Amino acid sequence: MINIKTLVYFDLEATGLKSSGRPRISEIAFVAVNFEDIGELHLQIQNQIRNKNNQDFLFQIESLLPRVLNKLTLCVYPMATIMPEVTDITGLDNYNLTSQTRFDANTGDLLNTFLARLPNPVCLVAHNGNAYDFPLLKAEMKKASIHLGSEIVCADSYIGMKALFQNSIELIETVDTDNKRRQPPQSFSLENVHKHLLGCKPSRSHGAEADCLALLRTTAALGKEWLDWGENNSKLFSEYKAIWV
Ligand code: DCM
Ligand code: MG
């Protein structure tokens, strides 16, 4: 158990999935929020859902954010071919990334500098992060011969949400019927859990920053249960193995 001060929602875009062999990072986003501001956002979301006004609902839900945010979004030349199927979902290709810097030691320094100025302890949160984002960041950091801050911890929201639904916790009032409310979603993909808990899919997906913001809202919809789970289930970034070496 750790008393987290800052949650840093984290997402990577890359040249492919783990199954593609050796995915390389093409975009990184960090969206940092004060831990206690998630509780406040939870109340705002509940309120918004209660007063659902169909016309602007998606716009209103997406405009709910803590006032104090620190964000870092970097595009990276991946040094590998991006297949058209991947470009179709991310909008990133070897042409529009041509003049971007590759992931090097400066990139790692920039990530460390950003994280070091946040109130600590700092916890990175990524959806499916244990299988993908954390080990992939680790691989790029290792290749660039740089370490991430030694006290940074990580939590995988995909695992967390599955656990929370399995425990049939009291969820927020969703726009669904009472019956559906306590049923788990069919899939725990970010888009699907966002729809399940907030009543709509995110307007944008597969952009690193857009995915961080969608994840921030989705976890805030869970409120205290999510915060407790994160504090009890985070582990040190230094304990992760690189996705490739
Ligand atoms: N990805 C993929 N095919 C998919 C989904 C994702 O190759 N169907 C890869 C490319 C994305 C990366 O995973 O840049 C991260 O996914 P996401 O945008 O969901 O964070
Ligand atoms: Mg993404």
Short mmCIF file of N, CA, C and O and ligand atoms in Angstrom, two decimals, residues 11-17 26 86 89-90 132-133 206-207 211, ligand 1:
data_model
loop_
_atom_site.label_atom_id
_atom_site.label_comp_id
_atom_site.label_asym_id
_atom_site.label_seq_id
_atom_site.Cartn_x
_atom_site.Cartn_y
_atom_site.Cartn_z
N ASP A 11 -0.21 6.82 -21.85
CA ASP A 11 -0.54 5.99 -23.00
C ASP A 11 0.52 6.13 -24.07
O ASP A 11 1.12 7.20 -24.25
N LEU A 12 0.75 5.02 -24.76
CA LEU A 12 1.69 5.00 -25.88
C LEU A 12 0.97 4.65 -27.16
O LEU A 12 0.09 3.79 -27.17
N GLU A 13 1.38 5.28 -28.27
CA GLU A 13 1.07 4.75 -29.60
C GLU A 13 2.38 4.16 -30.10
O GLU A 13 3.47 4.60 -29.69
N ALA A 14 2.27 3.17 -30.97
CA ALA A 14 3.48 2.48 -31.40
C ALA A 14 3.26 1.89 -32.79
O ALA A 14 2.20 2.07 -33.40
N THR A 15 4.27 1.15 -33.26
CA THR A 15 4.19 0.59 -34.61
C THR A 15 3.32 -0.66 -34.67
O THR A 15 3.03 -1.15 -35.77
N GLY A 16 2.94 -1.20 -33.53
CA GLY A 16 2.08 -2.39 -33.54
C GLY A 16 1.88 -2.93 -32.15
O GLY A 16 2.35 -2.35 -31.16
N LEU A 17 1.16 -4.04 -32.08
CA LEU A 17 0.92 -4.70 -30.80
C LEU A 17 2.13 -5.52 -30.41
O LEU A 17 3.09 -5.64 -31.17
N SER A 26 5.69 5.50 -31.08
CA SER A 26 5.51 6.63 -32.02
C SER A 26 4.93 7.86 -31.32
O SER A 26 5.03 8.97 -31.85
N VAL A 86 -2.09 0.02 -38.89
CA VAL A 86 -1.84 0.76 -37.64
C VAL A 86 -2.10 2.24 -37.88
O VAL A 86 -2.73 2.92 -37.06
N ILE A 89 -5.65 3.36 -37.58
CA ILE A 89 -6.26 3.63 -36.27
C ILE A 89 -5.60 4.80 -35.53
O ILE A 89 -6.25 5.50 -34.78
N THR A 90 -4.31 5.04 -35.76
CA THR A 90 -3.63 6.09 -34.98
C THR A 90 -3.46 7.41 -35.74
O THR A 90 -3.22 8.45 -35.11
N TYR A 132 1.73 -4.13 -21.92
CA TYR A 132 2.14 -3.38 -23.11
C TYR A 132 2.91 -2.09 -22.78
O TYR A 132 4.11 -2.02 -23.01
N ASP A 133 2.20 -1.09 -22.24
CA ASP A 133 2.81 0.26 -22.14
C ASP A 133 4.04 0.30 -21.23
O ASP A 133 5.05 0.92 -21.58
N HIS A 206 -7.20 6.26 -29.77
CA HIS A 206 -5.91 5.91 -30.39
C HIS A 206 -5.03 7.12 -30.70
O HIS A 206 -4.19 7.07 -31.61
N GLY A 207 -5.23 8.19 -29.96
CA GLY A 207 -4.25 9.26 -29.87
C GLY A 207 -3.78 9.17 -28.43
O GLY A 207 -4.61 8.93 -27.54
N ASP A 211 -6.44 9.17 -25.33
CA ASP A 211 -6.63 7.94 -24.56
C ASP A 211 -6.37 8.16 -23.07
O ASP A 211 -7.06 7.60 -22.22
N1 DCM B 1 -2.46 -1.38 -31.91
C1 DCM B 1 -2.54 -2.18 -33.04
N2 DCM B 1 -3.76 -2.69 -33.40
C2 DCM B 1 -4.86 -2.46 -32.67
C3 DCM B 1 -4.78 -1.65 -31.51
C4 DCM B 1 -3.57 -1.12 -31.17
O1 DCM B 1 -1.54 -2.40 -33.70
N3 DCM B 1 -6.03 -2.98 -33.03
C5 DCM B 1 -1.17 -0.83 -31.53
C6 DCM B 1 -0.89 0.47 -32.25
C7 DCM B 1 -1.23 1.51 -31.23
C8 DCM B 1 -0.85 0.83 -29.93
O2 DCM B 1 -1.15 -0.53 -30.14
O3 DCM B 1 -0.47 2.68 -31.44
C9 DCM B 1 -1.51 1.38 -28.70
O4 DCM B 1 -2.91 1.18 -28.77
P1 DCM B 1 -3.93 2.26 -28.18
O5 DCM B 1 -4.12 3.34 -29.18
O6 DCM B 1 -5.20 1.51 -27.96
O7 DCM B 1 -3.33 2.82 -26.94
#
